[in-house]
PDB file of C-alpha atoms in Angstrom:
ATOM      1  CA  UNK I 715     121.226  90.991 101.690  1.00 47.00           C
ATOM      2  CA  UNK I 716     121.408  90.978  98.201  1.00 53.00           C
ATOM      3  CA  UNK I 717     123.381  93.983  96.451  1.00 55.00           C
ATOM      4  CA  UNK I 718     120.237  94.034  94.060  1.00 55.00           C
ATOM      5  CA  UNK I 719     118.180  95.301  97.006  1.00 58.00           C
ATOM      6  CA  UNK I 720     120.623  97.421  98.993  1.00 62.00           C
ATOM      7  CA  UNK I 721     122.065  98.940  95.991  1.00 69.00           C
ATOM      8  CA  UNK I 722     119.936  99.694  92.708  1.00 71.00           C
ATOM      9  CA  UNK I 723     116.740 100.006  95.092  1.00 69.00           C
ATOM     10  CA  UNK I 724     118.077 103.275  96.595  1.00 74.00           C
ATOM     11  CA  UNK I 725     119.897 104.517  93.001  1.00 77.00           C
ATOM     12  CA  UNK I 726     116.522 103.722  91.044  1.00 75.00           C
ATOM     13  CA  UNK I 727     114.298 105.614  93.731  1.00 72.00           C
ATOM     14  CA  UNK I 728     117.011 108.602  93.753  1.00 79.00           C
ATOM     15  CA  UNK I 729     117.049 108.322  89.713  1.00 81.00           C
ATOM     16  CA  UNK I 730     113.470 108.825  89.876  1.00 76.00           C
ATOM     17  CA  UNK I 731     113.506 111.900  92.390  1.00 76.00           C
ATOM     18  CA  UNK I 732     116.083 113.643  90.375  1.00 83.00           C
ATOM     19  CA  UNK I 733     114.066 112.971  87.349  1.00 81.00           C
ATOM     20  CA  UNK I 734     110.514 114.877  89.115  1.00 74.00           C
ATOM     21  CA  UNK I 735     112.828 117.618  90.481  1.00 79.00           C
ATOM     22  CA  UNK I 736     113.415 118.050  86.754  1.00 84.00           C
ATOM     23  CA  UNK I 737     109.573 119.173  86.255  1.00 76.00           C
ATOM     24  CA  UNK I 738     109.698 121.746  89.240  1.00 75.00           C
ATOM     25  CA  UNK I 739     110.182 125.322  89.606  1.00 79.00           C
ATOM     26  CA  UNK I 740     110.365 127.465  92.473  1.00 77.00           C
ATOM     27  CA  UNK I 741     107.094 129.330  91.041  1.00 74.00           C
ATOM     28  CA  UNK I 742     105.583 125.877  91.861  1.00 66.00           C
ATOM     29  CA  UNK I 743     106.158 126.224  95.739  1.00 67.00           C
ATOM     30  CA  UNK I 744     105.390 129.898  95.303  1.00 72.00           C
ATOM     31  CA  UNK I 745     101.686 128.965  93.822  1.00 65.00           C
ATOM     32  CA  UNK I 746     100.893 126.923  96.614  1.00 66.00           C
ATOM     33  CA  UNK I 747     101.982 129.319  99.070  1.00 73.00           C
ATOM     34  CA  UNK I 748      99.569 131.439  97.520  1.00 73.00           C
ATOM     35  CA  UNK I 749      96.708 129.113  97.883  1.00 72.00           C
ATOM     36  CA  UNK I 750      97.549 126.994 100.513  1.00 80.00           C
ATOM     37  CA  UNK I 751      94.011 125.315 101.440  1.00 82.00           C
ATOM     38  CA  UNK I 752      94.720 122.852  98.923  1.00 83.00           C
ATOM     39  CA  UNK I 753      98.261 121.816 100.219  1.00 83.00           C
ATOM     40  CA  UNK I 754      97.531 122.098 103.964  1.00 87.00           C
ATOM     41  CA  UNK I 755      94.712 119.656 103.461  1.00 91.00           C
ATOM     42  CA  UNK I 756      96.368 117.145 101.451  1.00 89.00           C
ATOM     43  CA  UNK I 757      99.454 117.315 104.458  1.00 88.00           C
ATOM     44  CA  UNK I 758      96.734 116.944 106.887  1.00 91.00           C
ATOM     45  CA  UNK I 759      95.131 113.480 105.185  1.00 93.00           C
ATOM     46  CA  UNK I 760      98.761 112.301 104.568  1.00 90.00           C
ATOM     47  CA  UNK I 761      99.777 112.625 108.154  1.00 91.00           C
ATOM     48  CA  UNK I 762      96.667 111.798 109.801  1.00 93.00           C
ATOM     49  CA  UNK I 763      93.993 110.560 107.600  1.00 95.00           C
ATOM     50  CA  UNK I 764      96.085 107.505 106.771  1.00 95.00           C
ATOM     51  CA  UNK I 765      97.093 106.277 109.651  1.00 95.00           C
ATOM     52  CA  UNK I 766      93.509 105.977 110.784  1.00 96.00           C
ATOM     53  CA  UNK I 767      92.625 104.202 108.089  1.00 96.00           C
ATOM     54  CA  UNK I 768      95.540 101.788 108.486  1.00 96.00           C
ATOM     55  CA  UNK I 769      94.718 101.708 112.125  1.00 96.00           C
ATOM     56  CA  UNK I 770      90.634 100.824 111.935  1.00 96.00           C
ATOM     57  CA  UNK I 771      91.320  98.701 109.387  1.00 96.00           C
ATOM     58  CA  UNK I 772      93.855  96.816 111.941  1.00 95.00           C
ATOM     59  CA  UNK I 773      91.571  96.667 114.224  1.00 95.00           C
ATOM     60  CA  UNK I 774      88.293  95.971 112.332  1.00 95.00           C
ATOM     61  CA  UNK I 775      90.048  93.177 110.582  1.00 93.00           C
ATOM     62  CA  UNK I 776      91.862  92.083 113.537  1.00 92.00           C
ATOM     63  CA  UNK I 777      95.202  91.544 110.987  1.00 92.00           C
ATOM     64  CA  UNK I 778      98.407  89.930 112.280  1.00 91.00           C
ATOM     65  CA  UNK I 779     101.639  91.714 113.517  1.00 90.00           C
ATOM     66  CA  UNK I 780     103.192  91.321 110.390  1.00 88.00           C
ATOM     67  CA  UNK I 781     100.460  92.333 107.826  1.00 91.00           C
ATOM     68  CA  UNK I 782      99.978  95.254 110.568  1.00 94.00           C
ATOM     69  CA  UNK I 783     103.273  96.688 110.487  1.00 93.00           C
ATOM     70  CA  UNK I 784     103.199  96.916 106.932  1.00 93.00           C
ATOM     71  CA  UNK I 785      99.976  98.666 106.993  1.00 95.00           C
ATOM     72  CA  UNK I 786     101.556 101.291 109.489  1.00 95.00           C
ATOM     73  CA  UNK I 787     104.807 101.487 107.378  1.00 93.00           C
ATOM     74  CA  UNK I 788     102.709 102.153 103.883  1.00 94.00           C
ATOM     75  CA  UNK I 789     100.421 105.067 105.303  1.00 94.00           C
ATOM     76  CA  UNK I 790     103.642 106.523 106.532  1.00 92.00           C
ATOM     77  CA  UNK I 791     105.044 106.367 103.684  1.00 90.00           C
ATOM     78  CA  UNK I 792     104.864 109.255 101.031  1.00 86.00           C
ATOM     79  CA  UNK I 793     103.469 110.086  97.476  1.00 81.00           C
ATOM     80  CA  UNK I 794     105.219 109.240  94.800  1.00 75.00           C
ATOM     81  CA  UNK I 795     105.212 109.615  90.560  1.00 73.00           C
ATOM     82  CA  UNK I 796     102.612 106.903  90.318  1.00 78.00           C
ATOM     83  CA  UNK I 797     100.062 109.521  91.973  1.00 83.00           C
ATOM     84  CA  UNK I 798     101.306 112.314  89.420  1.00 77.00           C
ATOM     85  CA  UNK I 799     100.100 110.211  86.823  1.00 74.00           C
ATOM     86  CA  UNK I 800      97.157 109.355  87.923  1.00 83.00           C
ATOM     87  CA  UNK I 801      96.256 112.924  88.972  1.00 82.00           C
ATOM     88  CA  UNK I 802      97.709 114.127  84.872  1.00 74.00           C
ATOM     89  CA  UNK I 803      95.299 111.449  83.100  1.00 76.00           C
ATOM     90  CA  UNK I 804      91.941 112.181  85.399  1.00 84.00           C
ATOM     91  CA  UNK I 805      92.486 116.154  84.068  1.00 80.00           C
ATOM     92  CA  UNK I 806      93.450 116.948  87.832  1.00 83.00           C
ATOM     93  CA  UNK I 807      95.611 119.607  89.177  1.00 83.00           C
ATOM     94  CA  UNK I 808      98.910 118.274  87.965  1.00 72.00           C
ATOM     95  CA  UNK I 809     101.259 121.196  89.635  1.00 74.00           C
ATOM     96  CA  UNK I 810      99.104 120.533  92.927  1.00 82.00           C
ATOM     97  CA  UNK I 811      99.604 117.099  92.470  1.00 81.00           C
ATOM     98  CA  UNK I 812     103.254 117.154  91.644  1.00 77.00           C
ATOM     99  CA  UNK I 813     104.326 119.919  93.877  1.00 77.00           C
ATOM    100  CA  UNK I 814     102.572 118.161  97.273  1.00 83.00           C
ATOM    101  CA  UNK I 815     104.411 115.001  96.123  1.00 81.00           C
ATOM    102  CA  UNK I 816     107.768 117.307  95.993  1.00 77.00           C
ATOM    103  CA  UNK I 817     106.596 118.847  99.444  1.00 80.00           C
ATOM    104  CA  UNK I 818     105.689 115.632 101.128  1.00 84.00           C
ATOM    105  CA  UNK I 819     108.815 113.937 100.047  1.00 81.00           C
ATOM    106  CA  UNK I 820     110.783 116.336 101.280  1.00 80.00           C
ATOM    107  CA  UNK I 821     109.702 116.204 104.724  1.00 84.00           C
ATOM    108  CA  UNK I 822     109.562 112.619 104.765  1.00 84.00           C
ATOM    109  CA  UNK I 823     112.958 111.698 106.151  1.00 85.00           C
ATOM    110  CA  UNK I 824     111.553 113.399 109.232  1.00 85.00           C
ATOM    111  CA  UNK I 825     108.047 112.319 109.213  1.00 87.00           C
ATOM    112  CA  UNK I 826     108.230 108.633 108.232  1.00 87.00           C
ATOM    113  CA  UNK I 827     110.676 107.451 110.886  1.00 87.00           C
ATOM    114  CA  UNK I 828     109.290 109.162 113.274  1.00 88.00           C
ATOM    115  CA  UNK I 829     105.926 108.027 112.499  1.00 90.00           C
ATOM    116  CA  UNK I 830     106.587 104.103 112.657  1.00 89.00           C
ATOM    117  CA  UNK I 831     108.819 104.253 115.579  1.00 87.00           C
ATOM    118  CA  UNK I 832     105.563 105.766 117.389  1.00 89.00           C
ATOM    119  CA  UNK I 833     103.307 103.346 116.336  1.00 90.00           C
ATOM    120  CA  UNK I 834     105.317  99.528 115.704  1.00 86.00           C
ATOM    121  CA  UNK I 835     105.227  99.544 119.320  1.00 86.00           C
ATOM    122  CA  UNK I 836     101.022  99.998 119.490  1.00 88.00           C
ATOM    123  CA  UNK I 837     101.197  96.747 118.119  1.00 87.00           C
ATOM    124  CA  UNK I 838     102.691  95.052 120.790  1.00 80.00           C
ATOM    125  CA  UNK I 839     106.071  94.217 118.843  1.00 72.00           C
ATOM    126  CA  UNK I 840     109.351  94.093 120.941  1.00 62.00           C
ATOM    127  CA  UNK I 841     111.864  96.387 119.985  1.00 52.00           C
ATOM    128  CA  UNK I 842     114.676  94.085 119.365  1.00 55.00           C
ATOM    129  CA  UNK I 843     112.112  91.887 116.771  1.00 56.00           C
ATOM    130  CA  UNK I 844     111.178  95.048 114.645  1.00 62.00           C
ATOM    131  CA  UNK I 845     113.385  98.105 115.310  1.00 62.00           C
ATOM    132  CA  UNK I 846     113.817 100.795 113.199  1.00 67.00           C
ATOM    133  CA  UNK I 847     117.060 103.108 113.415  1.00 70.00           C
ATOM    134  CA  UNK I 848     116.143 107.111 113.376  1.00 67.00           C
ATOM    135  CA  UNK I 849     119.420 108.438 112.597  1.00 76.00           C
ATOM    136  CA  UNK I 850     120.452 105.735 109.545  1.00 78.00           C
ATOM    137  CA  UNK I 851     116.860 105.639 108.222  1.00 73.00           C
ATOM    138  CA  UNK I 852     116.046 109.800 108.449  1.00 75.00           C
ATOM    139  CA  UNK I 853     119.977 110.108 106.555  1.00 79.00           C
ATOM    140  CA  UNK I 854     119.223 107.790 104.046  1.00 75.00           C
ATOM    141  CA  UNK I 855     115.657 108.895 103.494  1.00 77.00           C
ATOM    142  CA  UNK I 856     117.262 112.181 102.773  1.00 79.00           C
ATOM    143  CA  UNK I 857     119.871 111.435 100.520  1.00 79.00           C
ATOM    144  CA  UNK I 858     116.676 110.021  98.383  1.00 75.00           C
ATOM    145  CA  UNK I 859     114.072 112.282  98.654  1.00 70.00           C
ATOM    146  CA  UNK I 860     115.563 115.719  99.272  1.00 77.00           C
ATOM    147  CA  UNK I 861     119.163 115.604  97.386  1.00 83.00           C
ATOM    148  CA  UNK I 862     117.954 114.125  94.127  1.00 83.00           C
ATOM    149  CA  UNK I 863     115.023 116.803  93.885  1.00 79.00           C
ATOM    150  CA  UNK I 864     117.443 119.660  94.770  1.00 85.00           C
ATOM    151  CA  UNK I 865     119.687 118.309  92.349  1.00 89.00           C
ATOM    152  CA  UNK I 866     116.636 117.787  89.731  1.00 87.00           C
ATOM    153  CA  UNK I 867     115.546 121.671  90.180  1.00 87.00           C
ATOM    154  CA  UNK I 868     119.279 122.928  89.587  1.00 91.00           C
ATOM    155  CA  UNK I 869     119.520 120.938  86.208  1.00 92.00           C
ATOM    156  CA  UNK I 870     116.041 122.214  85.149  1.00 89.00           C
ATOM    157  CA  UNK I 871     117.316 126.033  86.078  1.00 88.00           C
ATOM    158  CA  UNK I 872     120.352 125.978  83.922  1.00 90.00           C
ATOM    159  CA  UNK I 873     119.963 123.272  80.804  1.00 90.00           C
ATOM    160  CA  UNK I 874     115.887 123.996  81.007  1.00 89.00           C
ATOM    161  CA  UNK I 875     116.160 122.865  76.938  1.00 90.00           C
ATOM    162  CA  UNK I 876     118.311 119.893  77.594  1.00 91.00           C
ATOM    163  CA  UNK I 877     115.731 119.141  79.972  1.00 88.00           C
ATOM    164  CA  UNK I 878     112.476 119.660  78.224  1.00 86.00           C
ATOM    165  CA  UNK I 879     113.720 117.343  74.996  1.00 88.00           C
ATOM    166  CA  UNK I 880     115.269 114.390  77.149  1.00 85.00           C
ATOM    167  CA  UNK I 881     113.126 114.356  80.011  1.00 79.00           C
ATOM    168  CA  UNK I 882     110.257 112.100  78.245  1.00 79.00           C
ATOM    169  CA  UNK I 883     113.149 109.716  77.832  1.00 82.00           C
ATOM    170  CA  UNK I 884     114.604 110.155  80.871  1.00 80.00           C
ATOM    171  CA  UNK I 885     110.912 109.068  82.367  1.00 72.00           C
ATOM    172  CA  UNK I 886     110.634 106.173  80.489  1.00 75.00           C
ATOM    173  CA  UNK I 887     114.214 104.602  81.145  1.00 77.00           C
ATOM    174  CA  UNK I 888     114.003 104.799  84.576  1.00 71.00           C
ATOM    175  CA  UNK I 889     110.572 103.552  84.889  1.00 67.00           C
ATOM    176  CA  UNK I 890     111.795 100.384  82.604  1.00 75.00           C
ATOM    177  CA  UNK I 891     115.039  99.680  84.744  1.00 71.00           C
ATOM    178  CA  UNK I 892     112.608 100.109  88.180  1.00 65.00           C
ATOM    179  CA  UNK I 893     110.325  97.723  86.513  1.00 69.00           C
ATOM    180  CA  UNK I 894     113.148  95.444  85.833  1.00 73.00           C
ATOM    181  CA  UNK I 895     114.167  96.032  89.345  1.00 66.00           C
ATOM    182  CA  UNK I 896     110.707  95.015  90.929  1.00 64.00           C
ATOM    183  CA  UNK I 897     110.870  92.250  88.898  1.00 72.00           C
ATOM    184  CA  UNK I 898     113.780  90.691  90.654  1.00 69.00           C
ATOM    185  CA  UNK I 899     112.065  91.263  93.886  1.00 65.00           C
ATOM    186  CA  UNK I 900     109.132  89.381  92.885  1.00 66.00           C
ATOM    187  CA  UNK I 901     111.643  86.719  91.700  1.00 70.00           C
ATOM    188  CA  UNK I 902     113.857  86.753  94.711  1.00 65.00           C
ATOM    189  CA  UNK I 903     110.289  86.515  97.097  1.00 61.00           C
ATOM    190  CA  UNK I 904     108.062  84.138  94.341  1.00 64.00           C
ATOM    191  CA  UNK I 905     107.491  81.458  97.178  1.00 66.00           C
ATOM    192  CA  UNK I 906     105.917  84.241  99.829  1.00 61.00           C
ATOM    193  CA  UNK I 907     104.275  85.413  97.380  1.00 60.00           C
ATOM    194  CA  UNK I 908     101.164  83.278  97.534  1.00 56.00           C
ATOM    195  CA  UNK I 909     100.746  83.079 101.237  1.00 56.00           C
ATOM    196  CA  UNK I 910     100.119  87.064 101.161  1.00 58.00           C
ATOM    197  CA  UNK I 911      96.998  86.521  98.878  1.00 68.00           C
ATOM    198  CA  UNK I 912      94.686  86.627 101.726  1.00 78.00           C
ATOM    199  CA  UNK I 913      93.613  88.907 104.696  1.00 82.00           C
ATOM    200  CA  UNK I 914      96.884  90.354 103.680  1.00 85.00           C
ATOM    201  CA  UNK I 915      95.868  91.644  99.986  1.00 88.00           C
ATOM    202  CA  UNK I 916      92.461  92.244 100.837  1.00 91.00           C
ATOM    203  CA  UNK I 917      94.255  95.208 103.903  1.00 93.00           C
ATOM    204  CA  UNK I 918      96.401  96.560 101.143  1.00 93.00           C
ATOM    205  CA  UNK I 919      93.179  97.034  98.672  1.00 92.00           C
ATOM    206  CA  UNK I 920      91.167  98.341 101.355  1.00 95.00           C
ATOM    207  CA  UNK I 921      93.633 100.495 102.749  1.00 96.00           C
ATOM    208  CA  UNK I 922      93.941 102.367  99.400  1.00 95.00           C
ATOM    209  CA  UNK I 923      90.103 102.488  98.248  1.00 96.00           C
ATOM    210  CA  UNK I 924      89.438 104.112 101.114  1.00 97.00           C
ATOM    211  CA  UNK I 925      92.283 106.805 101.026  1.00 96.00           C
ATOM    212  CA  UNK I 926      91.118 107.794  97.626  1.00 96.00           C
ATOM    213  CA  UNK I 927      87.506 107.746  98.297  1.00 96.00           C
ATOM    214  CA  UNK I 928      88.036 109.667 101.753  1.00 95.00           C
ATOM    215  CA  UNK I 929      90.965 112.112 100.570  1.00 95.00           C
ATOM    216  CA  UNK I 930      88.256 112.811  97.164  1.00 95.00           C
ATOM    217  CA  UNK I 931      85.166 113.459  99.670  1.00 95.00           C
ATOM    218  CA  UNK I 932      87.271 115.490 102.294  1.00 95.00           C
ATOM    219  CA  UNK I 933      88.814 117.922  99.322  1.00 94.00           C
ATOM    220  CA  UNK I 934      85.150 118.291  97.721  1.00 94.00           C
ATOM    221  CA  UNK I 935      83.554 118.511 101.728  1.00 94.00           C
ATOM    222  CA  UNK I 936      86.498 121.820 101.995  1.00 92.00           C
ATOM    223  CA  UNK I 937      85.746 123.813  98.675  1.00 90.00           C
ATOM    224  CA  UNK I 938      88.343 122.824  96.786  1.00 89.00           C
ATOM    225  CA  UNK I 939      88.196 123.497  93.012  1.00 88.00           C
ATOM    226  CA  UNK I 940      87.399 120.039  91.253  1.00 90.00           C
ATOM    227  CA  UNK I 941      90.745 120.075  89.512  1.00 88.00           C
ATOM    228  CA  UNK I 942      92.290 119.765  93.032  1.00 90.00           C
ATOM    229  CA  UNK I 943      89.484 117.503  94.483  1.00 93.00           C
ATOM    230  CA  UNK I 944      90.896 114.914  92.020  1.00 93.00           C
ATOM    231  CA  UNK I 945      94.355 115.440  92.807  1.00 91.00           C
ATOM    232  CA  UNK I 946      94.383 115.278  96.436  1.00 94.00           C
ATOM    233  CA  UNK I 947      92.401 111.834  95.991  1.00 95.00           C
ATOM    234  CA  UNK I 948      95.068 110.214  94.137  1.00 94.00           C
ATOM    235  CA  UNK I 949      97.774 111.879  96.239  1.00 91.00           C
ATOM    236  CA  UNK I 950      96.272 110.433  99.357  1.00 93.00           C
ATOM    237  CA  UNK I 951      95.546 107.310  98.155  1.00 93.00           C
ATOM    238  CA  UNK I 952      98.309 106.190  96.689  1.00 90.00           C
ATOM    239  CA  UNK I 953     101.604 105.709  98.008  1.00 90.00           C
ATOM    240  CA  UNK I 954     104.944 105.166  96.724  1.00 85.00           C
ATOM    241  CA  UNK I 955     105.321 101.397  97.732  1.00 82.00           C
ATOM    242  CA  UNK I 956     109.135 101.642  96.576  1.00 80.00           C
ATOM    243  CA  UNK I 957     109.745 104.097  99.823  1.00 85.00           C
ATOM    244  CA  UNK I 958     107.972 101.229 101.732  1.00 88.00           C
ATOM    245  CA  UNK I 959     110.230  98.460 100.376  1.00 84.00           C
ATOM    246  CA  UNK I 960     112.908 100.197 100.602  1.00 82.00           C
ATOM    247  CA  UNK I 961     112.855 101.222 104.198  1.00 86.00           C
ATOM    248  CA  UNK I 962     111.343  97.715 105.477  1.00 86.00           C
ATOM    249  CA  UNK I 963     114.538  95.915 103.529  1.00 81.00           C
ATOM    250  CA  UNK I 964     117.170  98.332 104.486  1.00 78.00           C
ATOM    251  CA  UNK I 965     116.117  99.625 107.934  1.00 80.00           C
ATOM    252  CA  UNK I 966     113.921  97.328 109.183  1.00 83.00           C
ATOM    253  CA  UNK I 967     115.427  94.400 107.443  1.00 79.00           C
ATOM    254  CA  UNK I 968     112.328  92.177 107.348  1.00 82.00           C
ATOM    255  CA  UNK I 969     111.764  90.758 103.716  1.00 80.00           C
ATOM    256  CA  UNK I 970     108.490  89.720 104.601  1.00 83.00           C
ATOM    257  CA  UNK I 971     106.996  93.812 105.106  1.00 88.00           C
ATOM    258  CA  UNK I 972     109.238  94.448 102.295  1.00 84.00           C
ATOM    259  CA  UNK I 973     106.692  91.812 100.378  1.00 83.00           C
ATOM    260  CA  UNK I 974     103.515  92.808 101.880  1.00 87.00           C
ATOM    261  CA  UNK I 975     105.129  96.600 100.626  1.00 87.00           C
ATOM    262  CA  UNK I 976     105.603  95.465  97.034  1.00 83.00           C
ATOM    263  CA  UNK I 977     102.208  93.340  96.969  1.00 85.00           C
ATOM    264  CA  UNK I 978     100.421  96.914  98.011  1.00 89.00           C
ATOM    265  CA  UNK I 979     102.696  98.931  95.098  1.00 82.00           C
ATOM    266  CA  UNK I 980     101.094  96.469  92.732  1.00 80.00           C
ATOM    267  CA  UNK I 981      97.213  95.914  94.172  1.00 85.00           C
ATOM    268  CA  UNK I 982      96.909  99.931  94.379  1.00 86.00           C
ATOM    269  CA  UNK I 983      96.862 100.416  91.144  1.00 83.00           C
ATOM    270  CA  UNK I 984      93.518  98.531  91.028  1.00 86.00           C
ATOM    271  CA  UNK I 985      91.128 100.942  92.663  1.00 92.00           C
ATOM    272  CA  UNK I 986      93.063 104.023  91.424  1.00 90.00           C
ATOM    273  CA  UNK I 987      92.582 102.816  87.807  1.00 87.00           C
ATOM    274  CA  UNK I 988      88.578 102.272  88.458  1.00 92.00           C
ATOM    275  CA  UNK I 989      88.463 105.803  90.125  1.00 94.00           C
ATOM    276  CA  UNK I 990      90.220 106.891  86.984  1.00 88.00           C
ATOM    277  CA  UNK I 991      88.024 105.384  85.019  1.00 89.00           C
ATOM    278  CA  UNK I 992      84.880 107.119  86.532  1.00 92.00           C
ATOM    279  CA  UNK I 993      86.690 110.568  86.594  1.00 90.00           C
ATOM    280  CA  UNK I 994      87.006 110.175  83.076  1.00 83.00           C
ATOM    281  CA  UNK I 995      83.438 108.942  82.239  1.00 85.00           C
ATOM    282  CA  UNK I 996      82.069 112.347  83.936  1.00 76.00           C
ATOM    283  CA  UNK I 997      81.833 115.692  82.872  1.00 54.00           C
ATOM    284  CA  UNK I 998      84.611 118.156  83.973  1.00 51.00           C
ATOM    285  CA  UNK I 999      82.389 119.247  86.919  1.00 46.00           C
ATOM    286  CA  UNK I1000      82.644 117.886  91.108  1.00 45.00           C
ATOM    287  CA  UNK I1001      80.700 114.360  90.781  1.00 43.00           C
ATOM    288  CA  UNK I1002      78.786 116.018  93.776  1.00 45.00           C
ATOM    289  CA  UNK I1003      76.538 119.104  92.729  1.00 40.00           C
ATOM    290  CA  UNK I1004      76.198 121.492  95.603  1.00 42.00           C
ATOM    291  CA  UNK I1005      72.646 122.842  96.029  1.00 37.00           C
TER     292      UNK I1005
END
């Protein structure tokens, strides 16, 4: 496999860890601790709100192995920057946001292996065609999403002003050099590219309207504060497709759920950017007034 992929896939996804450990601080945690309803519901949809999804949408659709897999492998997969984004222009809770993307990646070497190892073989797949290995992929999962935001945390404690001037800069190189980096998957892949158009794209879009429409509904449904409502939809319905890729190319080693992966990190941002759009055209109140 190409050293593109099995190299500067893992160093820009750490870069970018390290980077959002540089915006934490142990009050963060401590915050949530204190009001935990927030968190504990947004863990809950992440674990077991999307995998439903992925799974009626399976079976409503009646999708191929292949385009099922990936469906399974993206709604284990965790939150990522993109969400923080999101959840920072749409006024939402941004240290909610940030700190359950922290929390969630954290955990995921544990969860996400675990998770599609349960559920590749629902689909029927043998083991020897799709197999994912626990030990290699929880390690390396580790070394991406818990290291780098350690690491991240200890430079923010001790050069905090070194941080706050260069981390704007920081945000942007890295996202330009993962940019460039997606590019050359999409250049590597151009010829798949079109046969995923289909039943395939039309999953993926699904997949995330209805994690941000269900993970907005379920926050407003439990009393959260609107700043949170908004936060937990974009954390649970959007997922960090680079996770995906990276564990379909490196553990899995199938480039064409590594495709279906990238073709989900770029059709995502469709519905987030509409619900965006309507967050911003209300007023700062819950788009649902409670009698």
């Amino acid at each position: 496999m190409a050293p593109v992929l099995t190299i500067l896939l893992p160093l820009m996804l750490a870069l970018m860890t390290l980077v959002m450990g540089m915006t934490l601080e142990t009050r963060h945690f401590s915050r949530l601790r204190q009001k935990p309803r927030p968190l504990v519901l947004g863990l809950a949809m992440q674990w077991g709100l999307l995998p439903l999804l992925a799974w009626l949408l399976i079976v409503t659709l009646e999708l191929p192995t292949s385009t099922a897999a990936a469906l399974i492998l993206i709604s284990a997969a965790p939150g990522g920057a993109t969400s923080n984004m999101f959840s920072f222009l749409a006024d939402g809770d941004t240290a909610l946001s940030v700190s359950l993307t922290a929390f969630v990646g954290l955990l995921a070497p544990l969860w996400m292996p675990v998770a599609i190892m349960i559920q590749l073989p629902w689909l029927g797949i043998d083991s020897g065609t799709l197999a994912l290995p626990l030990g290699p992929t929880m390690a390396q999962l580790a070394l991406i999403c818990i290291v780098p935001v350690v690491a991240g945390m200890m430079i923010r404690r001790y050069h905090r002003t070194w941080v706050d001037r260069h981390q704007p800069r920081l945000k942007q190189l890295v996202g330009f050099l993962f940019m460039l980096l997606l590019l050359a998957l999409v250049a590597r892949n151009l010829q798949q590219l079109p046969s995923l158009l289909g039943r395939s794209a039309l999953a993926m879009l699904l997949l995330c309207a209805l994690a941000l429409s269900a993970g907005y509904l379920l926050a407003w449904l439990a009393r959260c504060p609107a700043a949170s409502c908004r936060s937990l939809a974009f954390e649970v319905g959007i997922q960090n497709g680079a996770i995906a890729i990276l564990v379909a190319y490196t553990q899995l080693g199938s480039d064409e759920l590594a495709m279906m992966a990238l073709l989900y990190g770029i059709l995502m941002n469709l519905p987030a950017l509409l619900l965006l759009a309507w967050f911003r055209s209300r007023t700062p109140t819950p788009l649902f007034s409670r009698q």
